[in-house]
PDB file of C-alpha atoms in Angstrom:
ATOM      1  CA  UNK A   1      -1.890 -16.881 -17.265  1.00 41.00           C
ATOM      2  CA  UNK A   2      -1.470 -13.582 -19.527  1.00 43.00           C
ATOM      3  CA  UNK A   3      -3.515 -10.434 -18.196  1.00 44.00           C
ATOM      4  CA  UNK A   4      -6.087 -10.943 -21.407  1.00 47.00           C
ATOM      5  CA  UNK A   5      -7.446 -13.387 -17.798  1.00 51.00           C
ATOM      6  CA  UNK A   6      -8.412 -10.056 -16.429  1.00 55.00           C
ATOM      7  CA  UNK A   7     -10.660  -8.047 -19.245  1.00 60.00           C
ATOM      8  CA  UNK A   8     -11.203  -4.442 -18.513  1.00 63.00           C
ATOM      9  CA  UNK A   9     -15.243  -3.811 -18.607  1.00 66.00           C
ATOM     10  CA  UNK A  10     -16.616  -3.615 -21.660  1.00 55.00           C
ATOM     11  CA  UNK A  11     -18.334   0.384 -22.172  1.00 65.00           C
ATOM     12  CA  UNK A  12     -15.193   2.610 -20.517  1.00 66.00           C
ATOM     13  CA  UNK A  13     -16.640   5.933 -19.097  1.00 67.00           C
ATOM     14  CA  UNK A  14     -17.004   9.172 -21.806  1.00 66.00           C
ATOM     15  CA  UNK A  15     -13.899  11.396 -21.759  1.00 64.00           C
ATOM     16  CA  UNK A  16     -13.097  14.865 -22.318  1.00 69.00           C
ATOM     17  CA  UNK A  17     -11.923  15.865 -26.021  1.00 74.00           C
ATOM     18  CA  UNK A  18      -8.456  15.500 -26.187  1.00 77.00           C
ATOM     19  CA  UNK A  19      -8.498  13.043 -23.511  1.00 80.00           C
ATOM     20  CA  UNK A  20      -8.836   9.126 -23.757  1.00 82.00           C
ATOM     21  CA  UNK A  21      -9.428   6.643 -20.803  1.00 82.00           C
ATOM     22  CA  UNK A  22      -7.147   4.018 -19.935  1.00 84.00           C
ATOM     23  CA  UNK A  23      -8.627   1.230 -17.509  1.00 87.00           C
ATOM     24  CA  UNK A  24      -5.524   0.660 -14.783  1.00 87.00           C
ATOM     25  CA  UNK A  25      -7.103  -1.275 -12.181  1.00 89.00           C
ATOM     26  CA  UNK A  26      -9.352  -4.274 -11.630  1.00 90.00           C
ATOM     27  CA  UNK A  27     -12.218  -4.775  -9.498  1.00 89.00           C
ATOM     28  CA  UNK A  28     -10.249  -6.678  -7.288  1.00 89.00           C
ATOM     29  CA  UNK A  29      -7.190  -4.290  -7.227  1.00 90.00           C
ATOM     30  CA  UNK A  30      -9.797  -1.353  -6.074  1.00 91.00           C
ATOM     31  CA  UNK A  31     -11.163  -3.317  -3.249  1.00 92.00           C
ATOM     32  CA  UNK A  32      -7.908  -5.004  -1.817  1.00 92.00           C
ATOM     33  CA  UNK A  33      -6.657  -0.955  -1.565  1.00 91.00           C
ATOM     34  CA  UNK A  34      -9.552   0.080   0.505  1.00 93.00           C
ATOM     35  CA  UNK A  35     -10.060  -2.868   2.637  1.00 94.00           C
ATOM     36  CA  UNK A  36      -6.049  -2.360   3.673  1.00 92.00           C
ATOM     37  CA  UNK A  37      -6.260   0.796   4.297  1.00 91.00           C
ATOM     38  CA  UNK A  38      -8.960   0.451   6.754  1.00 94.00           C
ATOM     39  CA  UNK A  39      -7.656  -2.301   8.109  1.00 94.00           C
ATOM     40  CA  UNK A  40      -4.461  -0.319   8.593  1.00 93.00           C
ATOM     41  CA  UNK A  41      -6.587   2.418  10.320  1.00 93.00           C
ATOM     42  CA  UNK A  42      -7.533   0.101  12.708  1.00 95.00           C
ATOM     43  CA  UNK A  43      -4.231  -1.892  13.040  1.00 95.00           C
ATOM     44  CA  UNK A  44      -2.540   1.494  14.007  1.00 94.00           C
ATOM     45  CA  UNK A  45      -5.202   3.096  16.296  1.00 93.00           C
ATOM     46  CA  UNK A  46      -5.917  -0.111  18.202  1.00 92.00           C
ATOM     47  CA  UNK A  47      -1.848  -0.749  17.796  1.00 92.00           C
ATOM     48  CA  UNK A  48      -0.768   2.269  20.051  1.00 90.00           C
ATOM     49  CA  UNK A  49      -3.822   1.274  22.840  1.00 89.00           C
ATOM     50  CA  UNK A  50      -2.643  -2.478  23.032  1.00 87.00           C
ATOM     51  CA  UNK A  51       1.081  -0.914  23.733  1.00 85.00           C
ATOM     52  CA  UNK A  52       0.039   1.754  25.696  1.00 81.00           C
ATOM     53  CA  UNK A  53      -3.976   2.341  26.814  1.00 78.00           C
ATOM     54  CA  UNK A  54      -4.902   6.159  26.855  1.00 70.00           C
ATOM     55  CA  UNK A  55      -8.093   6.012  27.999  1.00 66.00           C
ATOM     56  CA  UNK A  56      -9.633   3.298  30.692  1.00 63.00           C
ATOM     57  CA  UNK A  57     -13.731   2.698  31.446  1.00 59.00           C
ATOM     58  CA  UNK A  58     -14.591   3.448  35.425  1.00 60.00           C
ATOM     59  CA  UNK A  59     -15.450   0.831  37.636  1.00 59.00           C
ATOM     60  CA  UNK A  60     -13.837  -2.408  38.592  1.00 56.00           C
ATOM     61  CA  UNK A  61     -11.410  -4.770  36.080  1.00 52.00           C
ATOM     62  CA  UNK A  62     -13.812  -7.122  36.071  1.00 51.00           C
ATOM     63  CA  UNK A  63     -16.962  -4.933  34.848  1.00 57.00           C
ATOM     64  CA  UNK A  64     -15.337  -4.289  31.275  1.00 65.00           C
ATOM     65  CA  UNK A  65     -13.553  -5.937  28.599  1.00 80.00           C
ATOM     66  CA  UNK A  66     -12.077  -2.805  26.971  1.00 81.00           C
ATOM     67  CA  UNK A  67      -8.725  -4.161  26.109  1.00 83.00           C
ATOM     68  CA  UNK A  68     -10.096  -7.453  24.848  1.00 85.00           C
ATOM     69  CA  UNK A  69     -12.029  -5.902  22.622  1.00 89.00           C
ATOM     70  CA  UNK A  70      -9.377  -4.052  21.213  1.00 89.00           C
ATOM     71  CA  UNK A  71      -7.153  -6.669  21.189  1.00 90.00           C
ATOM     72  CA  UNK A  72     -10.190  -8.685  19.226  1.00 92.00           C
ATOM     73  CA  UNK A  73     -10.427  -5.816  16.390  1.00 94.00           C
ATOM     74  CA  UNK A  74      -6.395  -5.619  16.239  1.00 95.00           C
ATOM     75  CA  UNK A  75      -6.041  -9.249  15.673  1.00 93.00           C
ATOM     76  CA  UNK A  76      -9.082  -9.227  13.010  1.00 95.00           C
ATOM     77  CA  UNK A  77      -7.641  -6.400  11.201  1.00 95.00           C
ATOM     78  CA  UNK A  78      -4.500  -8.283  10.677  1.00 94.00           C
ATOM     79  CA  UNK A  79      -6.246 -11.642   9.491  1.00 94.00           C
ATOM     80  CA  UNK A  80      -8.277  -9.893   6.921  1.00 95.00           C
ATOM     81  CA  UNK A  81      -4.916  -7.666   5.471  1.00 93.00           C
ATOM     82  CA  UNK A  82      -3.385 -10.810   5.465  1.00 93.00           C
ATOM     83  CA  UNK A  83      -5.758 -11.978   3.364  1.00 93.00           C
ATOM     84  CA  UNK A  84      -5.667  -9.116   1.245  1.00 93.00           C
ATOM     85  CA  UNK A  85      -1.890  -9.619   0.801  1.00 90.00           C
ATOM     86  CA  UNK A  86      -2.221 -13.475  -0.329  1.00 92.00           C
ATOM     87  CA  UNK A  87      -4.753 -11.978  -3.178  1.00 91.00           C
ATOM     88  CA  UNK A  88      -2.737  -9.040  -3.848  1.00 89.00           C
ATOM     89  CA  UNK A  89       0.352 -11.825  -4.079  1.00 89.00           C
ATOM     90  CA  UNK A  90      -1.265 -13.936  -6.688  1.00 91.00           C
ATOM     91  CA  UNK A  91      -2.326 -11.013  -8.661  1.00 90.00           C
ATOM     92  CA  UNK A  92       1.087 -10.012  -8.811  1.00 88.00           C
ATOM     93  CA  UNK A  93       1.432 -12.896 -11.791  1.00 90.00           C
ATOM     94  CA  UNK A  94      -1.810 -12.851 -13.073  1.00 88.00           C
ATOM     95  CA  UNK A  95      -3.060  -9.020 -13.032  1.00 85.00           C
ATOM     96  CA  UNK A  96      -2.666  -6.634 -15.736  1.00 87.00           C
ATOM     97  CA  UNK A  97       0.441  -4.810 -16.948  1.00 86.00           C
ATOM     98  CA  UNK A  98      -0.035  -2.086 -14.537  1.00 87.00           C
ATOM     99  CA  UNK A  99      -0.831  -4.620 -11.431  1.00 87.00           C
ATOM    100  CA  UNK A 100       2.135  -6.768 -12.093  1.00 87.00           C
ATOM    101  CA  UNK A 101       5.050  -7.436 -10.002  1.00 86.00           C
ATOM    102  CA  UNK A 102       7.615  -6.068 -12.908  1.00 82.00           C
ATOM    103  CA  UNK A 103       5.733  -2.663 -12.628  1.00 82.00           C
ATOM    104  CA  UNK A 104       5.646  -2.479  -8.684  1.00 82.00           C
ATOM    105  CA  UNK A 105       9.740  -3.261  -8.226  1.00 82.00           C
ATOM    106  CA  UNK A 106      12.337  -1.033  -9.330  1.00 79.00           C
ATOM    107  CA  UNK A 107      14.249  -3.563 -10.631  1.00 78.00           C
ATOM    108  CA  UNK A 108      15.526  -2.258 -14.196  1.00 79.00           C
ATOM    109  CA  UNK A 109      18.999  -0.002 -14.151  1.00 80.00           C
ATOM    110  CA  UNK A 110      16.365   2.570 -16.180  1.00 80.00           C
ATOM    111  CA  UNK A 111      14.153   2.680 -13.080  1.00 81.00           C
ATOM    112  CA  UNK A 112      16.781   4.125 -10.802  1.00 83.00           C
ATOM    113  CA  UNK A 113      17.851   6.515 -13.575  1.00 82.00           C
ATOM    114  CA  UNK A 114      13.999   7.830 -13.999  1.00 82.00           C
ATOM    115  CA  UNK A 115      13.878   7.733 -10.010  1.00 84.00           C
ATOM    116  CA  UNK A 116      16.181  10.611  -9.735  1.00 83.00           C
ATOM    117  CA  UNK A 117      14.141  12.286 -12.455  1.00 84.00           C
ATOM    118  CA  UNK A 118      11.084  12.329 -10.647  1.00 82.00           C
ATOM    119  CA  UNK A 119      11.936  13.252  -7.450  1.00 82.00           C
ATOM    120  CA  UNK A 120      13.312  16.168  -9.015  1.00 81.00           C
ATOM    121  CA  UNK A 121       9.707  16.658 -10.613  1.00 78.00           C
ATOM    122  CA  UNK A 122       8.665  16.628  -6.998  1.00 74.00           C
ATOM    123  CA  UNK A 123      10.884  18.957  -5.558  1.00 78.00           C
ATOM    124  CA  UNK A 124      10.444  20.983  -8.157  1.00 75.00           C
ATOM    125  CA  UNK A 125      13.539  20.995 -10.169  1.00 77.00           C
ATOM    126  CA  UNK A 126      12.944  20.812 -14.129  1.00 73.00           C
ATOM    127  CA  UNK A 127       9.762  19.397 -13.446  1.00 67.00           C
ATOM    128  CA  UNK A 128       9.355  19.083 -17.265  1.00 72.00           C
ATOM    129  CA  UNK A 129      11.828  17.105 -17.885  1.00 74.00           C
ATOM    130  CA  UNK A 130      10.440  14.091 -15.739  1.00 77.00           C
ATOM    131  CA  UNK A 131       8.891  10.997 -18.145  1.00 81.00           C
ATOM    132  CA  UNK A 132       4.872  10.492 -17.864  1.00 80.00           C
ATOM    133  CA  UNK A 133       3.601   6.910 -16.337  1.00 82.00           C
ATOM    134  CA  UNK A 134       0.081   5.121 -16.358  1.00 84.00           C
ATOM    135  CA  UNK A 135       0.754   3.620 -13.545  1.00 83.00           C
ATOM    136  CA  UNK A 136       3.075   3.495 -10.664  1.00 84.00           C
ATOM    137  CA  UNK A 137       6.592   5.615 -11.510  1.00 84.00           C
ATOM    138  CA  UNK A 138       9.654   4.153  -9.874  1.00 85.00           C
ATOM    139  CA  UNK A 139       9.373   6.563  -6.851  1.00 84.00           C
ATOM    140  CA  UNK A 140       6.423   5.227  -6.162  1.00 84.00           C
ATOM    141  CA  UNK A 141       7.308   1.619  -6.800  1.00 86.00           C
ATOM    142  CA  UNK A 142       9.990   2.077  -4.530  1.00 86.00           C
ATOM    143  CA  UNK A 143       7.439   3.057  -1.847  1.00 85.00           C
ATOM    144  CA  UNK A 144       5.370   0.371  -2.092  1.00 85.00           C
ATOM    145  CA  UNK A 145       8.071  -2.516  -2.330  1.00 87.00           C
ATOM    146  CA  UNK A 146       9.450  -0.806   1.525  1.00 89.00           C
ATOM    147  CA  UNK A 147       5.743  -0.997   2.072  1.00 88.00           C
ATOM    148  CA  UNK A 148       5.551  -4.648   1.331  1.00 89.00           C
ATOM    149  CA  UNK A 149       8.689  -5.209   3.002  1.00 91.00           C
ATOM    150  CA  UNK A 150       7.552  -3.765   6.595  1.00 93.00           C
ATOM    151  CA  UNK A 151       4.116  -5.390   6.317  1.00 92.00           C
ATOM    152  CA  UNK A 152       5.701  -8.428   6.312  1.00 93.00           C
ATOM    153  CA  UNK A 153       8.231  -7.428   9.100  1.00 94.00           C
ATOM    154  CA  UNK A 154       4.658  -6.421  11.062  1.00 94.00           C
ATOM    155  CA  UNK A 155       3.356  -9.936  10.113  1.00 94.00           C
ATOM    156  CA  UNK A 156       6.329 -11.812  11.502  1.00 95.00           C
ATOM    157  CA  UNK A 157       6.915  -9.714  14.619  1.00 95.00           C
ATOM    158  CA  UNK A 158       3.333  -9.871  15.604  1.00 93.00           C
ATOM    159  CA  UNK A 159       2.434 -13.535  15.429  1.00 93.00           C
ATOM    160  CA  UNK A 160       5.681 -13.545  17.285  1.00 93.00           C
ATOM    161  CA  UNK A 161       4.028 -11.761  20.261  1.00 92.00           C
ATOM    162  CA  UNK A 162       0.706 -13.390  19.570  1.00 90.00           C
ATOM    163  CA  UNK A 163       2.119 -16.689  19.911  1.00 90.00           C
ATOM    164  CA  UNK A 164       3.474 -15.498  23.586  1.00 88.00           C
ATOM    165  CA  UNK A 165      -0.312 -16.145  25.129  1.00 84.00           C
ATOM    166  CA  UNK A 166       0.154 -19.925  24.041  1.00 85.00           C
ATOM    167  CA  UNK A 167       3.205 -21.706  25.044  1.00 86.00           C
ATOM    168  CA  UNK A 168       3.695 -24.714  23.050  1.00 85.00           C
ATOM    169  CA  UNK A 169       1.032 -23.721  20.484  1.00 88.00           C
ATOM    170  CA  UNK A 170       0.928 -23.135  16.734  1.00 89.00           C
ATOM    171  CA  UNK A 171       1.846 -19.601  16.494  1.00 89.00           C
ATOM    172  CA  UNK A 172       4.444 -20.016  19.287  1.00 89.00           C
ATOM    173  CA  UNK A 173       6.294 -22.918  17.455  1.00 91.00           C
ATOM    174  CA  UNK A 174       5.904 -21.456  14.010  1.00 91.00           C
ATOM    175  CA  UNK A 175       7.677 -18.270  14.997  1.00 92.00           C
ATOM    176  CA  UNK A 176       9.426 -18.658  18.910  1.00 90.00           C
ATOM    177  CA  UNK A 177      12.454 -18.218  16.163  1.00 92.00           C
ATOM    178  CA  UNK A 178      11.809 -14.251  15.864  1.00 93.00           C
ATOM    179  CA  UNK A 179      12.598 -12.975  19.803  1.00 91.00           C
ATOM    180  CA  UNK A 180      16.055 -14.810  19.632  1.00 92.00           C
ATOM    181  CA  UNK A 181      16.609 -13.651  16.165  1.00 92.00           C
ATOM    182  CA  UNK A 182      16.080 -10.033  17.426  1.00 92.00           C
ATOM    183  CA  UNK A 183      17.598 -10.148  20.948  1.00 91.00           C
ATOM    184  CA  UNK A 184      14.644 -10.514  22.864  1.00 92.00           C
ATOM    185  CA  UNK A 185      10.789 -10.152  22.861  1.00 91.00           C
ATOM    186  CA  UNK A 186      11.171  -6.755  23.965  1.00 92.00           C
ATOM    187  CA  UNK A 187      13.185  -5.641  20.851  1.00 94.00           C
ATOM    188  CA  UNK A 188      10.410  -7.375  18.795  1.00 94.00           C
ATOM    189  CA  UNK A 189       7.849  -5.335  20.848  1.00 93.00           C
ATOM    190  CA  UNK A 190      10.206  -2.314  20.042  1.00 93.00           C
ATOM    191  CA  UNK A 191      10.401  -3.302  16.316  1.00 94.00           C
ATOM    192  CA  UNK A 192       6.466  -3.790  16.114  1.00 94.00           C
ATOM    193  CA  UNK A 193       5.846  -0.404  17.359  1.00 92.00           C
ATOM    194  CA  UNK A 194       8.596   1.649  15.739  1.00 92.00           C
ATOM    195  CA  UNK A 195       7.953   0.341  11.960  1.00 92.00           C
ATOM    196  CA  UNK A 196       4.106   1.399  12.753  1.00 92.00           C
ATOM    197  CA  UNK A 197       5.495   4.617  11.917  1.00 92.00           C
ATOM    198  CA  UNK A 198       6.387   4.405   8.142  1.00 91.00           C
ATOM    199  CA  UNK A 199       2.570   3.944   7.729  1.00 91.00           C
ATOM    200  CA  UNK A 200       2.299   6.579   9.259  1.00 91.00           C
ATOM    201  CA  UNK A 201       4.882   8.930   7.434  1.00 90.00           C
ATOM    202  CA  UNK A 202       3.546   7.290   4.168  1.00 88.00           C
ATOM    203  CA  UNK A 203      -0.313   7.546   4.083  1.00 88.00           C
ATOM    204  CA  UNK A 204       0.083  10.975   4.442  1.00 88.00           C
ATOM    205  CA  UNK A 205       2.350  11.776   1.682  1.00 84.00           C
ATOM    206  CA  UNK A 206       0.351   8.986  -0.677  1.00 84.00           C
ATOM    207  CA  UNK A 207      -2.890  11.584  -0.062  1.00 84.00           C
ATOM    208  CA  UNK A 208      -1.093  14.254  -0.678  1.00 83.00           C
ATOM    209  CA  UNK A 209       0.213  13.412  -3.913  1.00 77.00           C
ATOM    210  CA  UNK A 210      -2.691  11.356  -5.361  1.00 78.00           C
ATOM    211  CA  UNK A 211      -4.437  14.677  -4.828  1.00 79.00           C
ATOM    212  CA  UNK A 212      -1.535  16.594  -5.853  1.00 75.00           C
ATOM    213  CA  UNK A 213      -1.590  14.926  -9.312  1.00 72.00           C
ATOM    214  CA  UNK A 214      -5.373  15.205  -9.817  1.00 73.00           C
ATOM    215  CA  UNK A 215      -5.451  19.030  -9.147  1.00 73.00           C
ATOM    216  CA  UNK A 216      -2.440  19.848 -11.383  1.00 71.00           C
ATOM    217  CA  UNK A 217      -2.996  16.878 -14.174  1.00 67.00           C
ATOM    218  CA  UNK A 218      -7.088  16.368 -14.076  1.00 69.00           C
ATOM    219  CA  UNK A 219      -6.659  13.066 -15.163  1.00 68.00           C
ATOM    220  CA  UNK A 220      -8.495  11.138 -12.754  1.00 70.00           C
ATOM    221  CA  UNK A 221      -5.577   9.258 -10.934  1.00 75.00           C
ATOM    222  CA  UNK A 222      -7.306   9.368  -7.658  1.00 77.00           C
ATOM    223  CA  UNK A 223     -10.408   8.227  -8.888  1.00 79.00           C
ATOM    224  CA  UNK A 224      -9.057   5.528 -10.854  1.00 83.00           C
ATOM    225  CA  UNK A 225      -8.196   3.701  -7.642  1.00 85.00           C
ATOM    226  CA  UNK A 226     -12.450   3.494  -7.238  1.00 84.00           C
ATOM    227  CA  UNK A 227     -12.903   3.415 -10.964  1.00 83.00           C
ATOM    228  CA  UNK A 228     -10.421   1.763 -12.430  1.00 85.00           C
ATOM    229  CA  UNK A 229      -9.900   4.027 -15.214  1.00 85.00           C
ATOM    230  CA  UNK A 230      -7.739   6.661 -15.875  1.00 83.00           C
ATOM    231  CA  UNK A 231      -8.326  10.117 -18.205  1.00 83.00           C
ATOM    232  CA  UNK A 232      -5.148  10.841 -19.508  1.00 81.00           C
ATOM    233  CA  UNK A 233      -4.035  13.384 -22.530  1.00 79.00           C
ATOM    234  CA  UNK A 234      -3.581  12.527 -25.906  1.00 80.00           C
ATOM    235  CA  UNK A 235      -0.755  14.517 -26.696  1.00 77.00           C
ATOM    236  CA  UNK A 236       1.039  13.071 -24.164  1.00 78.00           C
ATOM    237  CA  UNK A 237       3.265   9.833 -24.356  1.00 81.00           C
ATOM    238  CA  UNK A 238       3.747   7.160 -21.252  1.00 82.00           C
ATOM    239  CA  UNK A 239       6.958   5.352 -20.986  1.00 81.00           C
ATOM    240  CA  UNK A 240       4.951   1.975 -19.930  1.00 80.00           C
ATOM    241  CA  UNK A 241       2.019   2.229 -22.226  1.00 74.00           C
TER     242      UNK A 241
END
């Protein structure tokens, strides 16, 4: 399927003169960001109380179900991102230029050449010099493919652990492969916990510089993300346009 399968809507919001909108991201695209990044929310606060509980209810065991519950939200957190990555997987080949997989991996010998670029524009070394995107530039794509990469190390490591409560059942046989793999349940555990921690690193450095662009660019590149379009100069050329 070509990304003419995806239309962008019909009437595109007014713009500013010498400004022209540019519709980035789907429907779909906008909701499958929000709903992971609550679900991550959850994963990580309910994450660290499964591993180790910083608050307990008074009274006997037997009175509440506080863990249980948490463990309830953790696991339902993780079914519905998983969800969200199957979609976000087949959109990968059937989304628009922006939302395809050859514009979220740095794959090209060009992107690693720009890469350097832009983290220069970052740290603030002939900022000017750095080449304009619509959508993600290959620091960013960078990001995101480690981000894919550890969700799915997350995925693996956890249904490893889940499958512990059920000897001999689905989750246990699909992946009792993982604690030998990794020396042990333990270093799973270990593994589980400790990659929790580039979501942590990254979501605030993703705020930060989706507000960071919109302050110094006023182009709406936060607000595309619940829009789907994106104000962008006309003066101004894009390397993937």
């Amino acid at each position: 399927m070509t990304a003419t399968a995806v239309p962008p809507p019909a009437v595109a919001p007014p713009s500013r003169p010498g400004y022209r909108s540019v519709y980035l991201w789907h429907w779909r695209i906008r909701a499958m960001h929000w709903i992971a990044g609550c679900c991550l929310a959850v994963l990580i606060v309910t994450g660290f109380y499964i591993g180790k509980p910083y608050f307990m209810t008074g009274g006997e065991a037997s009175s509440h179900f506080l863990m249980g519950w948490v463990r309830f939200l953790h696991f339902t957190a993780a079914a519905i991102m998983i969800a969200t990555g199957i979609v976000r997987v087949y959109w990968l080949f059937i989304g628009n230029r922006y939302e395809r997989w050859r514009a979220l991996f740095p794959f090209q010998p060009s992107d690693w050449a720009n890469m350097v670029r832009v983290l220069k524009k970052y740290l603030f070394i002939r900022p000017k010099t750095a080449p304009h995107w619509l959508g993600h530039n290959p620091l960013q794509q960078l990001s995101y493919t480690l981000m894919y990469a550890v969700v799915l190390l997350q995925v693996v490591t956890g249904f490893a652990m889940y499958g512990m409560a059920t000897p001999g059942g689905l989750f246990a046989t699909l992946f009792g492969w993982v604690g030998p793999l990794f020396g042990g349940i333990q270093v799973v555990r270990f593994i589980h916990h400790a990659s929790t921690w580039y979501f942590l690193i990254f979501l605030p450095f993703h705020i930060y510089f989706s507000l960071r662009a919109d302050l110094l660019h006023r182009e709406a590149r936060a607000s595309s993300i619940i829009g789907g379009f994106r104000f962008i100069r006309e003066d101004v050329e894009f390397i993937d346009e």
